[in-house]
XYZ file of C-alpha atoms in Angstrom:
775
model
C 0.000 0.000 0.000
C 1.500 3.365 -1.015
C 1.816 5.829 1.833
C 0.469 9.296 1.057
C 2.973 12.020 1.884
C 1.783 14.332 4.638
C 2.007 18.104 4.260
C 1.659 20.880 6.812
C -1.338 23.121 6.324
C 0.899 26.182 6.265
C 2.937 24.719 3.421
C -0.125 23.705 1.420
C -1.741 27.098 1.917
C 1.495 28.805 0.807
C 1.636 26.666 -2.322
C -2.051 27.308 -2.944
C -1.558 31.057 -2.653
C 1.421 30.941 -4.997
C -0.542 28.917 -7.526
C -3.553 31.210 -7.093
C -1.443 34.246 -7.870
C 0.463 32.701 -10.732
C -2.382 30.822 -12.417
C -4.376 33.895 -13.579
C -1.225 35.571 -14.856
C -0.223 32.399 -16.660
C -3.682 32.047 -18.176
C -3.757 35.709 -19.235
C -0.217 35.491 -20.684
C -1.125 32.320 -22.552
C -4.295 33.882 -23.937
C -2.391 37.006 -25.026
C 0.406 34.943 -26.540
C -1.989 32.563 -28.258
C -3.775 35.522 -29.811
C -0.791 37.834 -30.339
C 1.863 35.439 -31.605
C -0.212 34.097 -34.541
C -1.021 37.710 -35.470
C 2.695 38.580 -35.446
C 3.395 35.516 -37.569
C 0.683 36.485 -40.076
C 1.951 40.071 -40.251
C 5.574 39.007 -40.717
C 4.550 36.496 -43.397
C 2.638 39.257 -45.215
C 5.644 41.580 -44.908
C 7.932 38.956 -46.390
C 5.578 38.394 -49.331
C 5.305 42.168 -49.905
C 9.097 42.580 -49.665
C 9.558 39.848 -52.258
C 7.261 41.675 -54.657
C 9.076 45.006 -54.103
C 12.468 43.313 -54.341
C 11.751 41.833 -57.766
C 10.380 45.133 -59.004
C 13.379 47.143 -57.718
C 15.980 44.669 -58.956
C 14.367 44.635 -62.377
C 14.527 48.461 -62.405
C 18.163 48.435 -61.179
C 19.292 45.835 -63.646
C 17.273 47.635 -66.324
C 19.367 50.744 -65.553
C 22.548 48.760 -66.158
C 21.050 47.460 -69.365
C 20.153 51.035 -70.486
C 23.808 52.122 -70.035
C 24.676 49.754 -72.878
C 22.142 51.132 -75.325
C 24.450 53.942 -76.712
C 26.856 51.230 -77.826
C 24.676 50.529 -80.841
C 25.603 53.979 -82.269
C 29.119 54.039 -80.815
C 30.120 50.774 -82.450
C 29.076 52.105 -85.825
C 30.582 55.619 -85.541
C 33.644 55.426 -83.302
C 37.110 54.178 -84.093
C 38.439 51.216 -82.080
C 40.472 53.519 -79.843
C 37.527 55.832 -79.284
C 35.275 52.827 -78.665
C 37.785 51.500 -76.117
C 37.721 54.793 -74.256
C 33.918 54.827 -74.464
C 33.760 51.299 -73.013
C 36.096 52.308 -70.161
C 33.866 55.279 -69.462
C 30.796 53.059 -69.241
C 32.548 50.629 -66.871
C 33.690 53.568 -64.743
C 35.046 52.639 -61.324
C 33.982 49.018 -61.691
C 31.381 49.082 -58.925
C 28.605 47.933 -61.231
C 30.577 46.532 -64.178
C 33.949 44.735 -64.034
C 34.469 44.666 -67.782
C 32.645 45.319 -71.007
C 33.680 43.721 -74.306
C 32.356 43.602 -77.853
C 32.257 40.311 -79.735
C 32.253 40.055 -83.510
C 29.604 38.038 -85.341
C 31.955 35.037 -85.288
C 32.515 35.358 -81.509
C 35.942 37.078 -81.387
C 36.754 39.936 -79.008
C 36.910 43.174 -81.005
C 37.179 45.664 -78.172
C 37.188 45.679 -74.399
C 36.858 48.152 -71.540
C 37.691 47.632 -67.838
C 37.680 49.562 -64.588
C 41.446 50.073 -64.043
C 44.409 50.868 -66.265
C 46.354 47.967 -64.782
C 44.267 45.726 -66.973
C 45.464 47.436 -70.201
C 47.967 44.723 -71.086
C 45.418 42.099 -70.315
C 42.893 43.905 -72.491
C 45.316 43.851 -75.429
C 45.834 40.121 -74.875
C 42.079 39.556 -74.918
C 41.631 41.274 -78.324
C 41.009 38.625 -80.946
C 40.227 35.792 -78.483
C 37.550 33.396 -79.727
C 34.572 33.302 -77.313
C 32.181 31.566 -79.674
C 31.958 28.665 -77.252
C 30.933 30.895 -74.377
C 27.478 29.718 -73.224
C 26.185 33.279 -72.750
C 27.329 34.238 -76.257
C 25.707 31.134 -77.764
C 22.430 31.748 -75.957
C 22.218 35.370 -77.155
C 23.326 34.394 -80.652
C 20.414 31.962 -80.825
C 17.711 34.139 -79.195
C 18.945 37.589 -80.407
C 17.623 39.299 -77.256
C 19.062 40.749 -74.061
C 19.955 37.927 -71.688
C 21.084 37.794 -68.067
C 23.325 34.841 -67.357
C 23.473 32.352 -64.507
C 26.399 32.498 -62.146
C 29.530 31.792 -64.169
C 33.335 32.363 -64.335
C 34.526 35.605 -65.995
C 36.751 35.184 -69.074
C 38.394 38.519 -68.294
C 39.028 38.549 -64.549
C 38.703 34.822 -63.874
C 36.254 35.572 -61.025
C 32.656 34.494 -60.479
C 30.324 37.107 -61.862
C 26.932 37.573 -63.556
C 26.905 38.418 -67.230
C 24.643 40.723 -69.201
C 24.627 40.108 -72.988
C 23.043 42.599 -75.420
C 22.879 42.053 -79.214
C 24.010 45.192 -81.099
C 23.533 44.925 -84.841
C 25.547 41.807 -85.802
C 27.717 42.067 -82.724
C 27.160 41.089 -79.099
C 28.195 43.231 -76.108
C 28.813 41.360 -72.847
C 29.068 43.151 -69.533
C 30.426 41.461 -66.408
C 28.622 42.468 -63.195
C 30.431 41.692 -59.916
C 28.502 39.751 -57.273
C 29.360 42.450 -54.747
C 27.217 44.865 -56.727
C 24.240 42.494 -56.519
C 24.830 42.009 -52.790
C 25.006 45.773 -52.263
C 21.811 46.247 -54.248
C 20.031 43.577 -52.172
C 21.187 45.113 -48.901
C 19.645 48.383 -49.936
C 16.253 46.848 -50.784
C 15.407 44.800 -47.675
C 13.251 46.746 -45.185
C 13.920 44.447 -42.201
C 17.415 43.873 -40.872
C 16.678 40.230 -40.036
C 15.547 39.384 -43.565
C 17.884 37.466 -45.833
C 17.621 37.263 -49.615
C 18.706 34.588 -52.066
C 19.057 35.095 -55.788
C 18.885 31.654 -57.416
C 19.700 31.173 -61.098
C 18.100 28.729 -63.470
C 20.545 25.978 -62.494
C 19.554 26.265 -58.829
C 22.812 27.873 -57.676
C 22.719 30.782 -55.250
C 23.976 33.824 -57.122
C 23.841 36.076 -54.050
C 23.068 35.510 -50.350
C 22.697 38.482 -48.014
C 22.975 36.344 -44.881
C 26.037 34.268 -45.836
C 27.736 35.755 -48.933
C 30.541 33.203 -48.708
C 28.038 30.372 -49.115
C 26.959 31.642 -52.548
C 27.725 29.079 -55.215
C 28.558 26.315 -52.737
C 25.079 24.796 -52.513
C 22.739 23.945 -55.376
C 19.165 24.632 -54.235
C 17.413 22.975 -57.177
C 16.715 19.858 -55.089
C 14.894 21.911 -52.439
C 11.096 21.268 -52.820
C 10.401 24.922 -52.031
C 12.581 26.060 -54.967
C 10.959 23.543 -57.309
C 7.490 24.785 -56.324
C 8.556 28.422 -56.885
C 10.086 27.649 -60.303
C 6.841 25.868 -61.310
C 4.829 28.909 -60.195
C 2.985 27.026 -57.421
C 1.851 28.651 -54.176
C 4.340 28.319 -51.294
C 3.775 27.640 -47.587
C 4.128 30.566 -45.190
C 7.131 28.968 -43.463
C 9.819 26.421 -44.232
C 12.610 24.698 -42.316
C 16.204 25.068 -43.391
C 19.330 23.965 -41.502
C 17.393 23.478 -38.244
C 15.654 26.854 -38.311
C 12.179 28.023 -39.327
C 11.717 30.959 -41.698
C 8.870 33.016 -43.113
C 9.396 32.664 -46.838
C 8.237 34.240 -50.090
C 9.628 33.682 -53.587
C 9.066 35.542 -56.860
C 10.497 34.653 -60.243
C 11.701 37.465 -62.577
C 10.968 36.713 -66.209
C 13.209 39.594 -67.289
C 16.272 38.478 -65.310
C 15.573 34.695 -65.287
C 16.373 34.706 -61.581
C 14.363 33.442 -58.586
C 14.302 35.930 -55.675
C 13.675 34.176 -52.352
C 13.117 36.341 -49.248
C 13.196 34.652 -45.823
C 12.871 35.966 -42.298
C 13.319 34.055 -39.013
C 10.072 32.573 -37.676
C 8.998 31.061 -34.374
C 11.362 31.628 -31.468
C 13.926 33.150 -33.838
C 11.514 35.946 -34.720
C 12.660 39.007 -32.703
C 9.100 40.183 -32.096
C 7.940 36.793 -30.873
C 11.089 36.379 -28.768
C 10.586 39.798 -27.165
C 6.937 39.014 -26.332
C 7.898 35.693 -24.790
C 10.667 37.389 -22.831
C 8.277 40.000 -21.434
C 5.762 37.256 -20.457
C 8.515 35.276 -18.693
C 9.798 38.379 -16.857
C 6.294 39.212 -15.593
C 5.678 35.586 -14.535
C 8.931 35.201 -12.583
C 8.540 38.661 -11.011
C 5.136 37.668 -9.659
C 6.587 34.327 -8.563
C 9.213 36.091 -6.437
C 6.598 38.405 -4.889
C 4.220 35.509 -4.143
C 7.016 33.441 -2.560
C 7.723 36.352 -0.219
C 4.098 37.032 0.732
C 2.592 33.500 0.708
C 4.277 32.229 3.938
C 2.921 35.161 5.951
C -0.588 34.716 4.564
C -0.430 30.958 5.132
C 0.663 31.342 8.771
C -2.222 33.751 9.360
C -4.751 31.342 7.835
C -3.389 28.219 9.569
C -3.436 29.663 13.116
C -7.183 28.944 13.791
C -6.753 25.417 12.462
C -3.886 24.772 14.893
C -6.155 25.890 17.735
C -8.839 23.444 16.554
C -6.257 20.658 16.431
C -5.225 21.352 20.043
C -8.858 21.254 21.233
C -9.573 18.024 19.296
C -6.476 16.425 20.865
C -7.838 17.262 24.348
C -11.182 15.646 23.483
C -9.418 12.523 22.137
C -7.490 12.226 25.445
C -10.746 12.366 27.409
C -10.495 15.974 28.581
C -13.991 17.376 28.142
C -13.374 20.353 30.433
C -11.439 22.456 27.936
C -14.213 25.007 27.557
C -15.660 26.360 24.323
C -14.169 25.502 20.987
C -12.015 28.251 19.420
C -13.492 30.677 16.913
C -11.845 33.111 14.502
C -12.569 35.513 11.666
C -12.754 32.842 8.937
C -16.298 31.679 8.360
C -15.368 28.174 7.184
C -13.051 27.624 10.179
C -15.853 28.716 12.511
C -18.215 26.260 10.759
C -15.602 23.512 11.175
C -15.218 24.372 14.862
C -18.982 24.213 15.351
C -19.171 20.892 13.506
C -16.317 19.448 15.568
C -18.049 20.592 18.730
C -21.253 18.861 17.644
C -19.244 15.788 16.660
C -17.572 15.651 20.066
C -20.994 15.874 21.694
C -22.321 13.166 19.363
C -19.356 10.903 20.183
C -19.949 11.365 23.893
C -23.644 10.659 23.408
C -22.849 7.610 21.276
C -20.482 6.340 23.942
C -23.202 6.682 26.533
C -25.687 4.949 24.240
C -23.262 2.110 23.605
C -22.744 1.658 27.310
C -26.509 1.718 27.884
C -27.071 -0.819 25.094
C -24.265 -2.984 26.470
C -25.858 -3.050 29.890
C -29.393 -3.450 28.501
C -28.481 -6.391 26.225
C -30.637 -9.467 26.978
C -27.564 -11.666 26.395
C -24.749 -11.970 28.917
C -21.646 -10.123 27.627
C -18.123 -9.902 29.040
C -15.180 -7.801 27.773
C -11.619 -9.034 28.375
C -8.202 -7.564 27.628
C -6.465 -10.138 25.430
C -3.016 -8.639 26.010
C -3.479 -8.798 29.817
C -4.134 -12.592 29.952
C -7.884 -12.154 29.566
C -8.385 -9.743 32.401
C -12.067 -8.846 32.711
C -12.605 -5.211 31.763
C -16.391 -4.965 31.879
C -19.575 -7.037 32.196
C -23.198 -6.129 31.568
C -26.194 -6.416 33.839
C -27.486 -9.597 32.161
C -24.153 -11.352 32.865
C -24.454 -10.369 36.538
C -28.010 -11.764 36.740
C -27.145 -14.927 34.766
C -24.084 -15.972 36.819
C -24.822 -14.301 40.184
C -21.545 -12.341 40.581
C -21.315 -8.636 41.337
C -19.306 -6.207 39.204
C -16.759 -5.646 41.974
C -16.127 -9.395 42.274
C -15.081 -9.888 38.635
C -13.741 -6.557 37.248
C -9.929 -6.697 37.163
C -9.741 -10.482 37.589
C -8.755 -13.042 34.982
C -11.469 -15.239 33.512
C -9.819 -18.474 34.567
C -9.725 -17.263 38.176
C -13.534 -17.356 38.297
C -15.125 -20.783 38.671
C -17.546 -20.665 35.747
C -17.148 -24.055 34.103
C -17.439 -27.608 35.259
C -14.782 -28.573 32.699
C -12.212 -25.844 33.194
C -9.939 -27.495 30.612
C -12.569 -26.688 27.955
C -12.442 -23.025 28.943
C -8.641 -23.010 28.815
C -8.681 -24.594 25.350
C -11.282 -22.102 24.106
C -9.442 -19.070 25.476
C -6.080 -20.220 24.134
C -7.556 -20.887 20.677
C -8.999 -17.390 20.695
C -5.709 -15.860 21.792
C -3.748 -17.676 19.033
C -6.117 -16.746 16.193
C -4.205 -14.816 13.522
C -7.181 -12.891 12.120
C -8.522 -10.983 15.100
C -11.506 -9.603 13.198
C -13.130 -12.882 12.204
C -16.032 -14.371 14.152
C -14.835 -17.056 16.554
C -16.628 -20.433 16.297
C -19.676 -20.972 18.465
C -19.042 -23.328 21.385
C -21.548 -25.133 23.558
C -20.340 -25.274 27.170
C -21.757 -26.248 30.502
C -21.057 -23.313 32.869
C -21.609 -22.901 36.601
C -23.734 -20.343 38.382
C -22.315 -18.899 41.589
C -24.802 -20.993 43.591
C -23.721 -24.174 41.780
C -26.495 -24.484 39.229
C -25.444 -25.847 35.849
C -26.182 -23.670 32.798
C -25.885 -24.840 29.166
C -24.585 -21.816 27.222
C -23.737 -20.903 23.627
C -20.390 -19.097 23.847
C -18.912 -16.971 21.022
C -16.245 -14.263 20.878
C -15.154 -11.352 18.734
C -11.848 -9.496 19.037
C -11.684 -5.724 18.407
C -8.940 -3.066 18.575
C -9.626 -0.119 20.898
C -6.842 2.442 21.450
C -4.162 -0.069 20.469
C -5.621 -2.614 22.895
C -6.943 -6.003 21.782
C -10.255 -6.516 23.514
C -12.241 -9.738 23.337
C -16.027 -9.490 23.590
C -17.570 -12.712 24.935
C -21.243 -13.523 24.441
C -22.622 -16.232 26.761
C -26.261 -17.040 26.014
C -28.098 -19.324 28.445
C -29.881 -21.874 26.212
C -30.797 -24.374 28.921
C -34.530 -23.739 28.522
C -34.187 -23.477 24.761
C -32.498 -26.878 24.632
C -35.365 -28.421 26.623
C -37.864 -26.901 24.186
C -35.818 -28.184 21.230
C -36.001 -31.719 22.634
C -39.781 -31.386 22.918
C -39.965 -29.964 19.360
C -37.904 -32.863 17.993
C -40.267 -35.334 19.650
C -43.249 -33.441 18.224
C -41.607 -33.401 14.771
C -41.124 -37.163 14.896
C -44.804 -37.587 15.738
C -45.796 -35.201 12.948
C -43.622 -37.089 10.459
C -45.361 -40.294 11.379
C -48.767 -38.621 10.888
C -47.644 -37.193 7.538
C -46.484 -40.669 6.434
C -49.856 -42.160 7.287
C -51.672 -39.306 5.577
C -49.441 -39.692 2.520
C -50.315 -43.381 2.299
C -54.036 -42.545 2.554
C -53.683 -39.963 -0.218
C -51.789 -42.456 -2.403
C -54.576 -45.010 -1.921
C -57.189 -42.373 -2.824
C -55.116 -41.410 -5.866
C -55.019 -45.005 -7.048
C -58.799 -45.232 -6.647
C -59.267 -41.983 -8.595
C -56.940 -43.245 -11.346
C -58.951 -46.456 -11.599
C -62.204 -44.474 -11.717
C -60.742 -42.190 -14.424
C -59.793 -45.237 -16.507
C -63.340 -46.579 -16.193
C -64.763 -43.176 -17.160
C -62.530 -43.029 -20.240
C -63.608 -46.563 -21.169
C -67.237 -45.562 -20.711
C -66.631 -42.497 -22.897
C -65.160 -44.665 -25.679
C -68.116 -47.042 -25.346
C -70.572 -44.159 -25.631
C -68.770 -42.820 -28.679
C -68.936 -46.296 -30.246
C -72.611 -46.524 -29.328
C -73.130 -43.133 -30.982
C -71.468 -44.458 -34.132
C -73.579 -47.656 -34.004
C -76.702 -45.567 -33.590
C -75.752 -43.560 -36.653
C -75.064 -46.811 -38.501
C -78.508 -48.048 -37.453
C -80.058 -44.933 -38.937
C -78.062 -45.588 -42.087
C -79.410 -49.151 -42.282
C -82.939 -47.866 -41.721
C -82.437 -45.379 -44.523
C -81.091 -48.087 -46.819
C -84.048 -50.318 -46.037
C -86.503 -47.497 -46.661
C -84.949 -46.474 -49.959
C -84.666 -50.068 -51.194
C -88.254 -50.878 -50.269
C -89.755 -48.915 -53.203
C -87.724 -50.321 -56.139
C -87.803 -53.841 -54.733
C -91.595 -53.590 -54.146
C -92.139 -52.333 -57.670
C -89.989 -55.109 -59.068
C -91.829 -57.695 -56.983
C -95.201 -56.375 -58.163
C -94.063 -56.478 -61.809
C -92.718 -60.036 -61.334
C -96.013 -61.187 -59.698
C -98.029 -59.681 -62.537
C -95.779 -61.330 -65.103
C -96.200 -64.648 -63.297
C -100.003 -64.307 -63.514
C -99.757 -63.502 -67.230
C -97.592 -66.587 -67.793
C -100.206 -68.804 -66.165
C -102.921 -67.226 -68.279
C -100.800 -67.659 -71.403
C -100.265 -71.367 -70.619
C -104.037 -71.883 -70.293
C -104.567 -70.049 -73.551
C -102.096 -72.357 -75.300
C -104.060 -75.398 -74.196
C -107.287 -74.010 -75.630
C -105.764 -72.750 -78.820
C -103.382 -69.843 -79.176
C -104.384 -66.784 -81.094
C -101.946 -64.289 -82.517
C -103.483 -61.413 -80.548
C -103.010 -63.333 -77.291
C -99.363 -63.910 -78.204
C -98.852 -60.225 -78.994
C -100.494 -59.153 -75.720
C -98.360 -61.592 -73.744
C -95.151 -60.399 -75.391
C -96.078 -56.754 -74.807
C -97.013 -57.366 -71.178
C -93.853 -59.436 -70.607
C -91.721 -56.710 -72.130
C -93.395 -54.081 -69.920
C -92.965 -56.192 -66.784
C -89.322 -56.957 -67.650
C -88.621 -53.231 -68.153
C -90.171 -52.384 -64.798
C -88.183 -55.119 -63.096
C -84.931 -54.088 -64.771
C -85.359 -50.369 -63.972
C -86.190 -51.011 -60.331
C -83.347 -53.501 -59.945
C -80.927 -50.942 -61.464
C -82.285 -48.342 -59.026
C -81.799 -50.767 -56.153
C -78.254 -51.536 -57.343
C -77.436 -47.825 -57.510
C -78.801 -47.333 -54.018
C -76.848 -50.282 -52.720
C -73.633 -48.977 -54.338
C -74.187 -45.531 -52.884
C -75.076 -46.888 -49.450
C -72.122 -49.246 -49.585
C -69.732 -46.335 -50.266
C -71.263 -44.368 -47.409
C -71.044 -47.358 -45.134
C -67.409 -47.942 -46.059
C -66.618 -44.261 -45.446
C -68.474 -44.324 -42.139
C -66.854 -47.536 -40.972
C -63.273 -46.513 -41.838
C -61.021 -43.499 -42.283
C -59.583 -44.390 -45.658
C -58.263 -41.473 -47.697
C -59.514 -40.881 -51.262
C -60.375 -38.126 -53.696
C -64.103 -37.269 -53.825
C -66.553 -34.588 -54.936
C -67.865 -32.633 -51.968
C -71.263 -31.919 -53.550
C -71.889 -35.623 -54.313
C -70.848 -36.635 -50.819
C -73.291 -34.119 -49.261
C -76.085 -35.447 -51.510
C -75.334 -39.063 -50.529
C -75.373 -38.122 -46.830
C -78.748 -36.370 -47.209
C -80.054 -39.476 -49.015
C -79.158 -41.660 -46.031
C -80.797 -39.176 -43.689
C -83.936 -38.908 -45.844
C -86.032 -41.355 -43.749
C -85.296 -39.305 -40.616
C -85.691 -35.909 -42.277
C -89.035 -36.904 -43.886
C -90.538 -37.170 -40.428
C -89.657 -33.515 -39.678
C -91.177 -30.333 -41.147
C -87.755 -28.815 -41.788
C -86.425 -27.721 -45.185
C -82.905 -28.684 -46.217
C -81.139 -26.269 -48.642
C -77.801 -27.235 -50.149
C -75.627 -24.631 -51.867
C -72.436 -26.274 -53.105
C -70.666 -26.040 -56.484
C -70.064 -29.070 -58.659
C -66.506 -30.298 -59.083
C -65.169 -29.171 -55.711
C -62.706 -32.052 -55.207
C -61.031 -32.991 -51.926
C -58.137 -35.356 -51.229
C -59.226 -36.215 -47.703
C -61.115 -38.655 -45.497
C -64.798 -38.824 -46.500
C -65.733 -41.027 -43.535
C -64.836 -38.574 -40.757
C -66.113 -35.623 -42.830
C -69.466 -37.374 -43.464
C -69.741 -38.324 -39.791
C -69.098 -34.673 -38.855
C -71.809 -33.365 -41.253
C -74.344 -35.992 -40.075
C -73.664 -35.060 -36.443
C -74.109 -31.348 -37.228
C -77.366 -31.978 -39.142
C -78.734 -34.304 -36.433
C -77.685 -31.809 -33.732
C -79.554 -29.041 -35.567
C -82.703 -31.212 -36.013
C -82.623 -32.288 -32.356
C -81.771 -28.996 -30.594
C -82.404 -26.011 -32.897
C -86.186 -26.070 -33.097
C -89.021 -26.510 -30.662
C -91.405 -29.423 -31.195
C -93.692 -28.798 -34.170
C -91.690 -25.822 -35.392
C -90.753 -25.793 -39.101
C -87.270 -24.509 -39.789
C -84.687 -24.128 -42.505
C -81.326 -25.887 -42.417
C -78.878 -24.413 -44.927
C -75.717 -26.250 -45.957
C -73.248 -24.157 -47.969
C -69.828 -25.093 -49.283
C -67.312 -23.055 -51.266
C -63.593 -22.706 -51.892
C -61.647 -20.614 -49.390
C -58.612 -19.569 -51.399
C -56.660 -21.967 -53.577
C -56.049 -24.771 -51.096
C -58.874 -24.615 -48.534
C -62.656 -25.060 -48.398
C -65.371 -23.705 -46.135
C -68.540 -25.578 -45.082
C -71.336 -23.913 -43.124
C -74.364 -25.572 -41.449
C -76.827 -22.827 -40.459
C -80.334 -22.796 -39.061
C -82.945 -20.244 -38.117
C -83.786 -21.874 -34.828
C -83.621 -20.641 -31.259
C -79.821 -20.505 -31.047
C -77.409 -21.795 -28.394
C -77.523 -20.649 -24.750
C -74.625 -18.363 -23.865
C -73.525 -20.511 -20.913
C -73.017 -23.525 -23.218
C -71.196 -21.749 -26.041
C -67.663 -21.911 -24.553
C -67.946 -25.617 -23.662
C -70.182 -26.877 -26.420
C -67.476 -29.144 -27.863
C -66.745 -30.765 -24.491
C -67.994 -34.333 -23.998
C -71.404 -34.918 -22.365
C -72.552 -31.327 -22.896
C -76.231 -31.399 -23.988
C -79.500 -29.621 -23.311
C -81.522 -32.846 -23.629
C -79.778 -35.253 -21.305
C -82.094 -38.214 -20.730
C -84.272 -37.180 -23.701
C -82.243 -38.637 -26.546
C -79.107 -36.474 -26.216
C -75.773 -38.031 -25.189
C -73.637 -34.895 -25.432
C -71.027 -36.678 -27.579
C -72.042 -35.724 -31.123
C -70.295 -32.340 -31.274
C -67.311 -33.696 -29.316
C -66.833 -36.463 -31.911
C -67.282 -33.909 -34.705
C -64.677 -31.557 -33.224
C -62.109 -34.359 -32.844
C -62.703 -35.562 -36.426
C -62.320 -32.075 -37.928
C -59.250 -31.044 -35.936
C -57.351 -34.324 -35.507
C -58.041 -36.223 -38.756
C -59.088 -33.627 -41.334
C -56.563 -30.959 -40.194
C -59.156 -28.194 -40.036
C -61.012 -25.958 -37.601
C -64.579 -26.076 -36.270
C -66.153 -22.835 -35.052
C -69.628 -21.902 -33.875
C -71.559 -18.626 -33.761
C -74.952 -18.000 -32.304
C -77.434 -15.170 -32.256
C -79.927 -15.603 -29.451
C -83.324 -16.205 -31.009
C -82.005 -16.192 -34.604
C -80.286 -19.547 -34.916
C -76.766 -20.937 -34.879
C -74.010 -21.373 -37.431
C -71.321 -24.041 -37.478
C -68.360 -23.408 -39.777
C -65.798 -26.004 -40.898
C -62.566 -24.820 -42.557
C -60.541 -27.620 -44.147
C -57.514 -27.997 -46.406
C -58.348 -29.518 -49.789
C -55.538 -31.965 -49.193
C -55.789 -33.414 -45.713
C -52.592 -33.979 -43.692
C -51.157 -37.467 -43.404
C -52.100 -39.263 -40.216
C -49.775 -41.617 -38.383
C -51.588 -44.733 -39.613
C -54.715 -44.890 -41.728
C -56.988 -47.626 -40.384
C -58.413 -50.135 -42.821
C -61.895 -51.559 -42.989
């Protein structure tokens, strides 16, 4: 754990005062510098750019003046003799400050005449006459372009020094003047407005022709590889500053088309800028001046501010040592210190009150408590009132004595072991394990106690707080509770066995009820099959009776025909017999065909009703066949059956369950929808519901369904005519067939007093069932 360094209040206040004084000045200086320094930089950059423009303009004028001094040569060359021309050339050169030499070259590049600044060069001039300078680059350039040309930095053919040449074509001749670099340097020095500006003249080859800052460096460094020079030669915009040889400069460059020179003006930037350096210097001087003043004044201010705090510290130390008679807490002129003094005074009062409360709670605790000094071999420091009442000792008899000196335990070795284990525990803040000990009352009674301990640090003293709870009565009650629990467990076991037996009986009864339900459903199906048989018998009775009547009549005619043959057969009798036989045979055949059709239809219905075989069928034909089987029953009622179903509505489904569902719905409507003697209308409609589903409705205009039965109408054994022909299973069977086998939904609506409507929604192709039962 890192220790935090402690500081005296006086020192911290002194530092705070110093920082308080210096911080505003630092902030103000920074704000001024942040605003002022960029403005200085912008102004200096603008000055450099303006100086570059003026420099180019002035140098072009100055060099133009030199060029104008050569213009009279065009007339002089044509009118003067060589000697006169030589004197004229010397006069133009003058003292040599602006021109070192001036010579005239013939059309073939030979020196015709020459003038120089001093007479000491006369012999050299005579030696130069007639020299071939046709290979001189300046001569060749002017010869090709035939216009005034300023050269790059090059070596003089006359003085063998580095100069700048000016070549002017005069008629067929070329006049070359040699300009010393000192003249250019002098001209540059006179044009710069700021003393700290430096100027480079860079020729087309990138060499420095003249440098005002370091003249000796001219010609030693080629600047063509410098990106800034390349940008200037290409005419691109330049940055405001650039770095060169570890320094930062404001920079501006302008290229002279007349002189073919690049003029680059640079001025120190950043800390090297005199204006910026002077501003920074003034800010630093003001900061350190205030620092010195604050260091002189801060200790006195800090001592003045810390004095009330030292008085508070002295009073708090008295309170901590138990001296509550020190009088009122000190006050001063500082509001916050007075508030702190008042708060400390309240805190001291609260601590005293809390101490008194703790002592009151300690003595009022319902559990016996004893405090021992661990470092003093478990000397008893304090006991509460409950401990006195529980063990019968007075406070004077135990305070100041060691625990082992008091006869509390029957097994004193247990107490010694417990105390030693507590004394040797490394972690003094953890709860000590609970121990169950038999302890002695002063009068000899035995007490069974739960003993626990907790060690605390108070004023660098290890105190052990012992809690000794008398659980003798509690233990007796626990024994009684355990006996009662054993008895209750036995009762619960018996009750559990009784409930298990009742559960087995209920399970058996439920199995019998389910069996009875299946039997009733089967009986319902058999009853429907009986109605089907009755319908078959009724429908077959007519064609079979007609056929039997025709056969009986034919039999009588045969007997009559046989008698007629015995008495003599006439042709008319034979014709009548044949005609009557043919009529009887036709009647018999038609009725037998009708009976066969009925049998085939009834057989298909019976097969569908008796099994759940899947096949493709026409819904309209199936509804008609079902109504045919129900015709004997429906004829006995005054109700009208209306079927609205399109032809050719094919289903790939289970006709048996679907037919059973429709029969149950029709029978349910006949049985429950109308009062006795009431004539009603039963409407069966069927239509396609989208591309892959159908919708079947069975509606009536009867009395409707009671509201209390609507939510449970599809439950088994729900009927309004129990004991009067209703089993309550018809709609339950229908619901199971529609939802489980046909994969559809069955819904019901009712309007009280206006009838009921059952709606079946089915897929045209029924889902596959787990196993399709056979006949």
